[in-house]
Structures are given as C-alpha cells and as structure tokens.
Amino acid sequence: MSTDIRQADDLPWYHTITAMIVAGCLVAIVNFGVRSTFGFFTVPVSEAHGWGREVFSFAMAMQNLIWGLATPLAGMLADRYGSARVLMTGAAIYCIGMLMMAYTSSAPMFNLGGGVLVGIGIAFSSFSIVMAALGRIVPPERRSWAFGIATASGSLGQFIFAPLGAMLVSAYGWQQALVILASLSLLIILFAAPLMKQNTSGSRPTPGEADLTMKAAIGLAFGHRSYILLVSGFFVCGFQLAFITVHMPAYLAEHGISKEFAGIAMGLIGLFNVAGSYVSGIIGGRGEKRVPLAFIYLIRAGLTAAFVLLPVTPVTTLLFTCSMGLLWLSTVPLTMGLVTVMFGTRYMATLYGFVFVSHQIGSFLGVWLAGRLYDQFGSYDIVWWLSVALGVFAFLVNLPIREQRAQRFATA
C-alpha cells in the first residue's frame, strides 16, 4: 500500500493512524456489543409470540450462518472497494433487520429480519473488516498487536452492551429495547468515516507478495493443508461461543440466577476478554501462533467440563464467565495472524472470510442444536458435553499447522 497513510505528517487528525485505529475499535464495540444482547430476548420474544425456543434459536442460528456466508463477500468488497463503504452499508442493514425483529409477529419474517438481514449486517460491519483495514495501515511488526486491539474492542462492546441490553429489556420491554439497540447500530456509520482514507489499497500487491488474482489466491489457499486445519479448528470456536451467547442466560435462569445477574456475568465475559484478546495479540506478535491457539481450545474444554459438573451458583457462574472471557475471542488475533503469515495482506479479508464461514457454521449448529435438543429433552447437558469434545478436537487439529508463507504467495 502507499506509505503516505503511515508517514504523512500533514494529514487531518481523523486520517492519522491513531484516529483510524480508534475508529475501527469503536466500530467493533458497537457491532459486537449489540449482537451480544440477543440472548436476553430468547425468553420474552418466545413467550410474546407463543413460540417454543426452537423458533428464536433457529433465527439466531440462521443469523450466525448468514453472517459466516456473507463474510467472504464482505471481505472481497472490502479488499476491492475499501472497508469504510462496506462497514457503512452493513450498519444500515443491521438496523433494518433489528427493526423487523421488533415489529413482526410472523416466524418467517422474524427469520428474515433477525436471521438473514441482521446476519448480513453483522458480516458487513464486523471487526474482521476492521482488522483487514488495520492490517494494511499498521506496519507488519505491529500487525498482531492491532488485531488484538480490534478484537479486544469487540469484547469491550460485549461488556458495555450485555448489561445494557438486560436493563433495556427490564425497563422498556423487549420490543422497545430492540428499537433502541437498532438505533445504536447506526453509530457504526459515523465511526467508520475516518477509514474512508483506506480504500482500494488491497487491489495492489504488497512488496514481498506474489501478484495473484483473487480467484487464484482462493484456489491456492484451499489447496493448502494448514489452511484447511485452521478452517476446521475455527468451526469449534463458533460452536462454543454462539451456544453460550444465546443460551447461557436461559440456562442460568433455570438454575435460579436472575436476569440482571446473568447480564453482569455475560458482560464480564467481554470485560475479561479485553485483556485476553490484547494479550493474545501480543503473544502472536512475539512467537508461534498455532501452539497458544491450540491450548486455548483445550483450556476451554476443561473449563466447560468443570462448570457442568459443579453446582450452578453465582460464584461458579462468575468463575466460569470470567475464565471463559479470557479465552473468548483470543482465538481471533491468532487465527487472523496465521492467515496473514501464510498468505499475506492483499486478500486478507477474503481468505479470513472463508475461515470465518467455518466458524459460523459451527455457530449455527451450536445455537440451533441447543434449542432443538432443549425442546426435546428439556436440558442443555448434551450440548455442553459436545462442546467439551469439540474443544479437544480443535486442540489436535491446530497443532500441525505450519507457520510460514505458502509457496505460491511469496515472490521469488
């Protein structure tokens, strides 16, 4: 990319590196924060419409799947036309989808709004698009740190919005709460404006990277063994996080934990992952990425097993959410870092987007399967133990990843 973004001293303040990093972080806060509130709507929306939990769960599962499927498209558009335009478009779609959730009483329309439109909106305004912009702005030696900062911001959004969402539902009812949150999602348009400076730089090769077309880059990536292993492991991350995000408040309510306390507990996941994601970014910049990534999955499996085996109390709930929070999105800087190591920055958003499809297929199954099995057995136990087994699987598939530039992606 052109060096003027990094070096020019006469740029207006809103086009400096610092301002663009802050802008990207604010986008991530709103995008991930609003989404983190949806678990608090499971019970009130289902009761208001006389639905079983599977209906709401299916809409949220569809949202996660569409989010994943739309992410490569969002990445391609960001790599070609710049992140800011994609982020702004996503914010508008995000808002429209949430308004449909608030005002429809039809299950198919709820699926269209909360599932399809919100899924597209999240994909187009997500922190993966932000990280692609930052990856081109920030020098290589600071890139992993920038990924950690962006991911930590998403976690901070969860810390801010999860308790806020619970309070809005309690104070104004679920419908008005959705309208307020939809309005807040439009802040992304304002926050994305400084990133207009970083537009089509991704359409040119970066020094040290091969001059490949996007089609060739995608084909070569899917023929790369380490990329397939990374894709396979990230499926597990989506399954675990989406299941907890959507079903944890209801699970806690069944064990006598209040909605307000559940909101605090879910918010603490975001707060602790601010530290977890930041540290993950630093670790990824100093040494191997595959080993800490693998152990994150293994530790998650152990924490989940302990939580299921112990009585559900306020103390065990806080211990679980705080510990899981340290590992919540700490996979993202390491995963994005591995994509960059293997394939460079030119098609970073696109290739990470395909990794994220796997993540969101896992999210779809984690959310929908939990709702389906709960309606059938009246318990989440099967899904908790499946999450443990998948954590061990992810540990095993990430260890053999090779951390080096794929041969066809490096210049001679």
Short mmCIF file of C-alpha atoms in Angstrom, two decimals:
data_model
loop_
_atom_site.label_atom_id
_atom_site.label_comp_id
_atom_site.label_asym_id
_atom_site.label_seq_id
_atom_site.Cartn_x
_atom_site.Cartn_y
_atom_site.Cartn_z
CA MET A 1 0.00 0.00 0.00
CA SER A 2 1.03 3.58 -0.27
CA THR A 3 3.22 4.73 2.60
CA ASP A 4 1.51 8.13 2.88
CA ILE A 5 -1.10 6.67 5.24
CA ARG A 6 1.60 5.70 7.70
CA GLN A 7 4.10 8.52 7.30
CA ALA A 8 2.46 11.77 6.24
CA ASP A 9 2.55 14.46 8.90
CA ASP A 10 0.11 16.83 7.17
CA LEU A 11 -2.92 14.56 7.29
CA PRO A 12 -6.01 15.83 9.15
CA TRP A 13 -6.33 14.27 12.61
CA TYR A 14 -9.14 11.95 11.55
CA HIS A 15 -6.88 10.33 8.91
CA THR A 16 -3.93 9.67 11.18
CA ILE A 17 -3.08 6.10 12.11
CA THR A 18 -4.20 6.65 15.69
CA ALA A 19 -7.57 8.07 14.67
CA MET A 20 -8.21 5.21 12.25
CA ILE A 21 -7.33 2.61 14.87
CA VAL A 22 -9.68 4.31 17.37
CA ALA A 23 -12.41 4.49 14.72
CA GLY A 24 -12.01 0.81 13.95
CA CYS A 25 -12.21 -0.05 17.63
CA LEU A 26 -15.43 1.97 18.05
CA VAL A 27 -16.97 0.12 15.11
CA ALA A 28 -16.05 -3.20 16.71
CA ILE A 29 -17.54 -2.11 20.05
CA VAL A 30 -20.94 -1.33 18.54
CA ASN A 31 -21.03 -4.26 16.10
CA PHE A 32 -20.21 -6.96 18.60
CA GLY A 33 -21.85 -5.23 21.54
CA VAL A 34 -25.33 -5.02 20.01
CA ARG A 35 -25.15 -8.63 18.86
CA SER A 36 -24.17 -9.82 22.35
CA THR A 37 -27.58 -8.76 23.72
CA PHE A 38 -29.67 -11.20 21.69
CA GLY A 39 -29.59 -13.92 24.33
CA PHE A 40 -31.74 -11.73 26.59
CA PHE A 41 -34.55 -11.79 24.02
CA THR A 42 -34.87 -15.60 23.84
CA VAL A 43 -37.48 -15.97 26.58
CA PRO A 44 -39.52 -12.73 26.20
CA VAL A 45 -39.80 -12.96 22.41
CA SER A 46 -40.74 -16.66 22.56
CA GLU A 47 -43.37 -16.05 25.23
CA ALA A 48 -44.81 -12.97 23.50
CA HIS A 49 -45.43 -14.88 20.27
CA GLY A 50 -46.25 -18.24 21.81
CA TRP A 51 -43.23 -19.89 20.20
CA GLY A 52 -41.06 -22.70 21.51
CA ARG A 53 -37.42 -21.80 21.96
CA GLU A 54 -36.51 -23.53 18.72
CA VAL A 55 -38.12 -20.74 16.67
CA PHE A 56 -35.99 -17.99 18.19
CA SER A 57 -32.97 -20.30 18.25
CA PHE A 58 -33.37 -21.05 14.55
CA ALA A 59 -33.46 -17.33 13.72
CA MET A 60 -30.28 -16.75 15.74
CA ALA A 61 -28.69 -19.84 14.20
CA MET A 62 -29.61 -18.57 10.73
CA GLN A 63 -28.13 -15.20 11.68
CA ASN A 64 -24.82 -16.83 12.55
CA LEU A 65 -24.82 -18.89 9.36
CA ILE A 66 -25.64 -15.92 7.13
CA TRP A 67 -23.03 -13.87 8.98
CA GLY A 68 -20.47 -16.51 8.06
CA LEU A 69 -21.59 -16.96 4.46
CA ALA A 70 -21.67 -13.20 3.86
CA THR A 71 -18.24 -12.59 5.40
CA PRO A 72 -16.20 -13.71 2.34
CA LEU A 73 -18.35 -11.45 0.15
CA ALA A 74 -17.85 -8.58 2.59
CA GLY A 75 -14.12 -9.33 2.56
CA MET A 76 -13.96 -9.31 -1.25
CA LEU A 77 -15.78 -5.97 -1.37
CA ALA A 78 -13.51 -4.53 1.34
CA ASP A 79 -10.39 -5.77 -0.48
CA ARG A 80 -11.66 -4.16 -3.67
CA TYR A 81 -13.51 -1.01 -2.59
CA GLY A 82 -12.29 -0.34 0.95
CA SER A 83 -13.54 -1.19 4.41
CA ALA A 84 -15.43 2.01 5.21
CA ARG A 85 -18.04 1.65 2.46
CA VAL A 86 -18.70 -1.95 3.46
CA LEU A 87 -18.98 -1.06 7.16
CA MET A 88 -21.49 1.72 6.49
CA THR A 89 -23.65 -0.48 4.29
CA GLY A 90 -23.60 -3.17 6.95
CA ALA A 91 -24.76 -0.77 9.66
CA ALA A 92 -27.86 0.18 7.66
CA ILE A 93 -28.78 -3.46 7.01
CA TYR A 94 -28.12 -4.33 10.66
CA CYS A 95 -30.59 -1.64 11.80
CA ILE A 96 -33.32 -2.68 9.35
CA GLY A 97 -33.07 -6.32 10.41
CA MET A 98 -33.42 -5.47 14.11
CA LEU A 99 -36.45 -3.28 13.45
CA MET A 100 -38.06 -6.24 11.68
CA MET A 101 -37.35 -8.37 14.75
CA ALA A 102 -39.18 -5.81 16.87
CA TYR A 103 -42.31 -5.35 14.77
CA THR A 104 -43.05 -8.69 13.13
CA SER A 105 -45.22 -11.40 14.67
CA SER A 106 -44.59 -13.95 11.93
CA ALA A 107 -41.89 -16.58 12.38
CA PRO A 108 -40.79 -16.46 8.69
CA MET A 109 -40.49 -12.65 8.81
CA PHE A 110 -38.65 -12.86 12.12
CA ASN A 111 -36.22 -15.26 10.45
CA LEU A 112 -35.81 -12.85 7.54
CA GLY A 113 -35.13 -9.87 9.81
CA GLY A 114 -33.26 -11.40 12.73
CA GLY A 115 -31.69 -14.19 10.74
CA VAL A 116 -30.90 -13.03 7.21
CA LEU A 117 -30.71 -9.22 7.39
CA VAL A 118 -29.05 -8.97 10.79
CA GLY A 119 -26.62 -11.71 9.72
CA ILE A 120 -25.66 -9.75 6.59
CA GLY A 121 -25.45 -6.52 8.59
CA ILE A 122 -23.13 -8.04 11.18
CA ALA A 123 -20.90 -9.54 8.47
CA PHE A 124 -20.56 -6.25 6.60
CA SER A 125 -19.87 -4.22 9.77
CA SER A 126 -17.81 -6.79 11.68
CA PHE A 127 -14.40 -6.44 13.28
CA SER A 128 -12.94 -8.79 10.63
CA ILE A 129 -13.48 -5.99 8.08
CA VAL A 130 -11.97 -3.54 10.57
CA MET A 131 -8.94 -5.79 11.06
CA ALA A 132 -8.40 -6.04 7.32
CA ALA A 133 -8.18 -2.25 7.16
CA LEU A 134 -5.85 -2.06 10.15
CA GLY A 135 -3.68 -4.84 8.71
CA ARG A 136 -2.84 -2.59 5.76
CA ILE A 137 -2.40 0.56 7.83
CA VAL A 138 -0.19 -0.83 10.61
CA PRO A 139 3.44 -1.93 9.98
CA PRO A 140 3.99 -5.74 9.94
CA GLU A 141 5.76 -5.83 13.31
CA ARG A 142 2.73 -4.23 14.97
CA ARG A 143 0.05 -6.08 12.98
CA SER A 144 -0.70 -8.81 15.55
CA TRP A 145 -0.99 -6.14 18.25
CA ALA A 146 -3.51 -4.24 16.10
CA PHE A 147 -5.54 -7.40 15.60
CA GLY A 148 -5.57 -7.87 19.37
CA ILE A 149 -6.71 -4.29 19.93
CA ALA A 150 -9.58 -4.64 17.44
CA THR A 151 -10.70 -7.94 18.93
CA ALA A 152 -10.45 -6.59 22.48
CA SER A 153 -12.71 -3.73 21.41
CA GLY A 154 -15.38 -6.19 20.35
CA SER A 155 -15.12 -7.74 23.79
CA LEU A 156 -15.41 -4.33 25.41
CA GLY A 157 -18.60 -3.90 23.41
CA GLN A 158 -19.98 -7.06 24.99
CA PHE A 159 -19.07 -5.76 28.45
CA ILE A 160 -20.88 -2.49 27.75
CA PHE A 161 -23.90 -3.77 25.85
CA ALA A 162 -24.73 -7.07 27.60
CA PRO A 163 -25.78 -5.42 30.90
CA LEU A 164 -27.31 -2.56 28.91
CA GLY A 165 -29.41 -5.00 26.90
CA ALA A 166 -30.65 -6.75 30.04
CA MET A 167 -31.57 -3.39 31.60
CA LEU A 168 -33.36 -2.19 28.46
CA VAL A 169 -35.48 -5.35 28.32
CA SER A 170 -36.37 -4.98 32.01
CA ALA A 171 -37.09 -1.26 31.82
CA TYR A 172 -38.82 -0.87 28.43
CA GLY A 173 -39.81 -4.37 27.32
CA TRP A 174 -38.21 -6.47 24.60
CA GLN A 175 -39.75 -4.61 21.66
CA GLN A 176 -38.64 -1.11 22.62
CA ALA A 177 -35.26 -2.49 23.66
CA LEU A 178 -34.75 -3.84 20.12
CA VAL A 179 -35.65 -0.44 18.64
CA ILE A 180 -33.14 1.34 20.87
CA LEU A 181 -30.39 -1.14 20.03
CA ALA A 182 -31.20 -0.87 16.32
CA SER A 183 -30.75 2.89 16.54
CA LEU A 184 -27.42 2.49 18.30
CA SER A 185 -26.15 0.23 15.49
CA LEU A 186 -26.23 3.27 13.16
CA LEU A 187 -23.31 4.76 15.12
CA ILE A 188 -21.13 2.46 13.01
CA ILE A 189 -21.68 4.78 10.03
CA LEU A 190 -20.21 7.70 11.96
CA PHE A 191 -17.32 5.72 13.41
CA ALA A 192 -16.35 4.20 10.04
CA ALA A 193 -15.91 7.59 8.34
CA PRO A 194 -12.15 8.01 9.10
CA LEU A 195 -11.48 4.64 7.43
CA MET A 196 -12.50 6.15 4.07
CA LYS A 197 -8.79 7.02 3.76
CA GLN A 198 -8.06 3.28 3.37
CA ASN A 199 -9.94 2.34 0.24
CA THR A 200 -8.61 0.32 -2.68
CA SER A 201 -5.06 -0.32 -1.47
CA GLY A 202 -5.87 -4.01 -1.27
CA SER A 203 -6.21 -4.21 -5.07
CA ARG A 204 -2.42 -3.88 -5.49
CA PRO A 205 0.24 -6.39 -4.41
CA THR A 206 2.27 -5.61 -1.30
CA PRO A 207 6.08 -5.78 -1.62
CA GLY A 208 7.23 -9.34 -0.95
CA GLU A 209 3.91 -10.88 -2.00
CA ALA A 210 3.14 -12.62 -5.29
CA ASP A 211 0.91 -10.88 -7.81
CA LEU A 212 -2.08 -13.25 -7.81
CA THR A 213 -5.68 -12.74 -8.82
CA MET A 214 -8.31 -13.14 -6.13
CA LYS A 215 -9.63 -16.31 -7.79
CA ALA A 216 -6.16 -17.84 -7.87
CA ALA A 217 -5.49 -16.88 -4.25
CA ILE A 218 -8.70 -18.55 -3.06
CA GLY A 219 -7.97 -21.73 -5.02
CA LEU A 220 -4.42 -21.98 -3.74
CA ALA A 221 -5.49 -21.35 -0.15
CA PHE A 222 -7.98 -24.22 -0.23
CA GLY A 223 -5.22 -26.49 -1.52
CA HIS A 224 -3.01 -25.61 1.45
CA ARG A 225 -3.13 -28.21 4.26
CA SER A 226 -2.51 -25.76 7.10
CA TYR A 227 -5.32 -23.52 5.91
CA ILE A 228 -7.74 -26.47 5.95
CA LEU A 229 -6.65 -27.33 9.51
CA LEU A 230 -7.19 -23.72 10.57
CA VAL A 231 -10.64 -23.70 8.98
CA SER A 232 -11.54 -26.96 10.76
CA GLY A 233 -10.49 -25.70 14.20
CA PHE A 234 -12.33 -22.40 13.86
CA PHE A 235 -15.60 -24.31 13.47
CA VAL A 236 -15.29 -25.24 17.15
CA CYS A 237 -14.82 -21.63 18.23
CA GLY A 238 -18.11 -20.69 16.60
CA PHE A 239 -20.00 -23.61 18.12
CA GLN A 240 -18.82 -22.84 21.66
CA LEU A 241 -19.26 -19.07 21.63
CA ALA A 242 -22.64 -18.93 19.90
CA PHE A 243 -24.13 -21.58 22.17
CA ILE A 244 -23.05 -19.70 25.29
CA THR A 245 -24.07 -16.28 23.92
CA VAL A 246 -27.63 -17.29 23.04
CA HIS A 247 -28.46 -20.00 25.59
CA MET A 248 -26.42 -19.14 28.68
CA PRO A 249 -28.94 -16.57 30.07
CA ALA A 250 -31.76 -19.13 29.79
CA TYR A 251 -29.57 -21.87 31.31
CA LEU A 252 -28.75 -19.64 34.27
CA ALA A 253 -32.41 -18.67 34.74
CA GLU A 254 -33.33 -22.35 35.06
CA HIS A 255 -30.85 -22.62 37.92
CA GLY A 256 -32.25 -19.65 39.82
CA ILE A 257 -29.85 -16.96 38.55
CA SER A 258 -31.61 -13.63 37.97
CA LYS A 259 -31.69 -11.89 34.60
CA GLU A 260 -29.77 -8.93 35.99
CA PHE A 261 -27.02 -11.15 37.44
CA ALA A 262 -26.87 -13.07 34.15
CA GLY A 263 -26.39 -9.76 32.36
CA ILE A 264 -23.46 -8.93 34.61
CA ALA A 265 -21.99 -12.41 34.13
CA MET A 266 -22.27 -12.18 30.34
CA GLY A 267 -20.80 -8.69 30.42
CA LEU A 268 -17.82 -9.97 32.39
CA ILE A 269 -17.04 -12.33 29.51
CA GLY A 270 -16.50 -9.26 27.38
CA LEU A 271 -14.56 -7.39 30.05
CA PHE A 272 -12.13 -10.22 30.70
CA ASN A 273 -11.68 -10.85 27.01
CA VAL A 274 -10.47 -7.29 26.57
CA ALA A 275 -7.39 -8.47 28.43
CA GLY A 276 -7.44 -11.91 26.83
CA SER A 277 -7.58 -10.62 23.26
CA TYR A 278 -4.96 -7.96 23.88
CA VAL A 279 -2.54 -10.46 25.40
CA SER A 280 -3.29 -12.89 22.58
CA GLY A 281 -2.31 -10.24 20.05
CA ILE A 282 0.96 -9.60 21.88
CA ILE A 283 1.74 -13.32 22.11
CA GLY A 284 1.01 -13.75 18.42
CA GLY A 285 3.46 -10.99 17.57
CA ARG A 286 6.32 -12.48 19.57
CA GLY A 287 6.34 -16.14 18.65
CA GLU A 288 4.35 -19.07 17.33
CA LYS A 289 0.61 -18.64 16.95
CA ARG A 290 -0.54 -22.24 16.47
CA VAL A 291 0.51 -23.52 19.92
CA PRO A 292 -1.28 -20.87 22.03
CA LEU A 293 -4.27 -21.17 19.68
CA ALA A 294 -4.45 -24.94 20.23
CA PHE A 295 -4.20 -24.62 24.02
CA ILE A 296 -6.96 -22.02 24.12
CA TYR A 297 -9.35 -24.68 22.81
CA LEU A 298 -8.09 -27.29 25.25
CA ILE A 299 -8.46 -24.98 28.26
CA ARG A 300 -11.98 -24.03 27.13
CA ALA A 301 -12.89 -27.72 27.12
CA GLY A 302 -11.61 -28.13 30.68
CA LEU A 303 -13.45 -25.06 31.96
CA THR A 304 -16.72 -26.17 30.35
CA ALA A 305 -16.46 -29.65 31.87
CA ALA A 306 -15.84 -28.17 35.32
CA PHE A 307 -18.80 -25.78 35.00
CA VAL A 308 -21.19 -28.59 34.05
CA LEU A 309 -20.00 -30.88 36.84
CA LEU A 310 -20.17 -28.23 39.59
CA PRO A 311 -23.43 -26.80 41.03
CA VAL A 312 -24.64 -23.69 39.20
CA THR A 313 -24.32 -20.87 41.72
CA PRO A 314 -23.47 -17.18 41.42
CA VAL A 315 -19.87 -18.00 42.39
CA THR A 316 -19.38 -20.82 39.86
CA THR A 317 -21.12 -18.71 37.21
CA LEU A 318 -18.74 -15.81 37.72
CA LEU A 319 -15.71 -18.10 37.81
CA PHE A 320 -16.78 -19.69 34.53
CA THR A 321 -17.67 -16.47 32.67
CA CYS A 322 -14.53 -14.64 33.81
CA SER A 323 -12.27 -17.56 32.92
CA MET A 324 -14.01 -18.18 29.62
CA GLY A 325 -13.84 -14.47 28.94
CA LEU A 326 -10.05 -14.57 28.94
CA LEU A 327 -10.28 -17.08 26.08
CA TRP A 328 -13.45 -15.80 24.38
CA LEU A 329 -12.15 -14.04 21.27
CA SER A 330 -8.47 -14.58 21.93
CA THR A 331 -8.56 -17.09 19.06
CA VAL A 332 -9.22 -14.30 16.56
CA PRO A 333 -5.88 -12.39 16.56
CA LEU A 334 -4.02 -15.70 16.35
CA THR A 335 -6.25 -17.03 13.56
CA MET A 336 -6.09 -13.80 11.56
CA GLY A 337 -2.35 -13.72 12.21
CA LEU A 338 -1.92 -17.23 10.79
CA VAL A 339 -3.88 -16.28 7.67
CA THR A 340 -1.59 -13.28 7.21
CA VAL A 341 1.57 -15.34 7.77
CA MET A 342 0.50 -17.94 5.21
CA PHE A 343 -0.99 -15.66 2.55
CA GLY A 344 -0.01 -12.02 3.16
CA THR A 345 -2.25 -8.97 3.40
CA ARG A 346 -3.52 -8.42 -0.15
CA TYR A 347 -6.50 -10.79 0.16
CA MET A 348 -6.51 -10.98 3.93
CA ALA A 349 -10.18 -10.05 4.37
CA THR A 350 -11.28 -12.52 1.71
CA LEU A 351 -9.28 -15.51 2.97
CA TYR A 352 -10.11 -14.84 6.62
CA GLY A 353 -13.71 -14.58 5.47
CA PHE A 354 -13.68 -18.19 4.31
CA VAL A 355 -12.15 -19.27 7.62
CA PHE A 356 -14.98 -17.42 9.31
CA VAL A 357 -17.58 -19.32 7.28
CA SER A 358 -16.47 -22.44 9.17
CA HIS A 359 -16.77 -20.51 12.45
CA GLN A 360 -20.33 -19.54 11.65
CA ILE A 361 -21.38 -22.99 10.51
CA GLY A 362 -20.30 -24.02 13.99
CA SER A 363 -22.29 -21.11 15.40
CA PHE A 364 -25.40 -22.18 13.50
CA LEU A 365 -25.16 -25.71 14.87
CA GLY A 366 -24.35 -24.55 18.39
CA VAL A 367 -27.39 -22.27 18.58
CA TRP A 368 -29.94 -24.32 16.65
CA LEU A 369 -28.94 -27.72 18.02
CA ALA A 370 -29.11 -26.42 21.59
CA GLY A 371 -32.64 -25.13 21.04
CA ARG A 372 -33.73 -28.33 19.30
CA LEU A 373 -32.28 -30.65 21.96
CA TYR A 374 -33.65 -28.48 24.75
CA ASP A 375 -37.18 -28.72 23.34
CA GLN A 376 -36.74 -32.48 23.02
CA PHE A 377 -35.02 -33.33 26.32
CA GLY A 378 -35.59 -30.25 28.49
CA SER A 379 -31.84 -29.91 29.11
CA TYR A 380 -28.70 -28.39 27.63
CA ASP A 381 -26.41 -31.13 29.00
CA ILE A 382 -25.77 -32.89 25.68
CA VAL A 383 -24.63 -29.66 24.05
CA TRP A 384 -22.34 -28.78 26.96
CA TRP A 385 -20.53 -32.11 26.64
CA LEU A 386 -20.40 -31.87 22.86
CA SER A 387 -18.68 -28.51 23.34
CA VAL A 388 -16.08 -30.21 25.54
CA ALA A 389 -15.37 -32.89 22.93
CA LEU A 390 -15.08 -30.34 20.14
CA GLY A 391 -12.58 -28.34 22.21
CA VAL A 392 -10.28 -31.36 22.34
CA PHE A 393 -10.71 -31.84 18.58
CA ALA A 394 -9.70 -28.22 17.89
CA PHE A 395 -6.62 -28.64 20.08
CA LEU A 396 -5.50 -31.60 17.99
CA VAL A 397 -6.06 -30.07 14.54
CA ASN A 398 -4.30 -26.76 15.27
CA LEU A 399 -1.01 -28.26 16.45
CA PRO A 400 0.18 -29.49 12.99
CA ILE A 401 -0.30 -26.08 11.29
CA ARG A 402 2.89 -24.79 9.59
CA GLU A 403 3.61 -21.13 10.23
CA GLN A 404 5.24 -19.99 7.03
CA ARG A 405 4.31 -18.22 3.81
CA ALA A 406 2.63 -20.53 1.32
CA GLN A 407 4.99 -21.07 -1.59
CA ARG A 408 2.87 -19.53 -4.33
CA PHE A 409 2.10 -16.46 -2.21
CA ALA A 410 5.73 -15.35 -1.85
CA THR A 411 7.79 -13.63 -4.53
CA ALA A 412 10.88 -15.43 -5.76
#
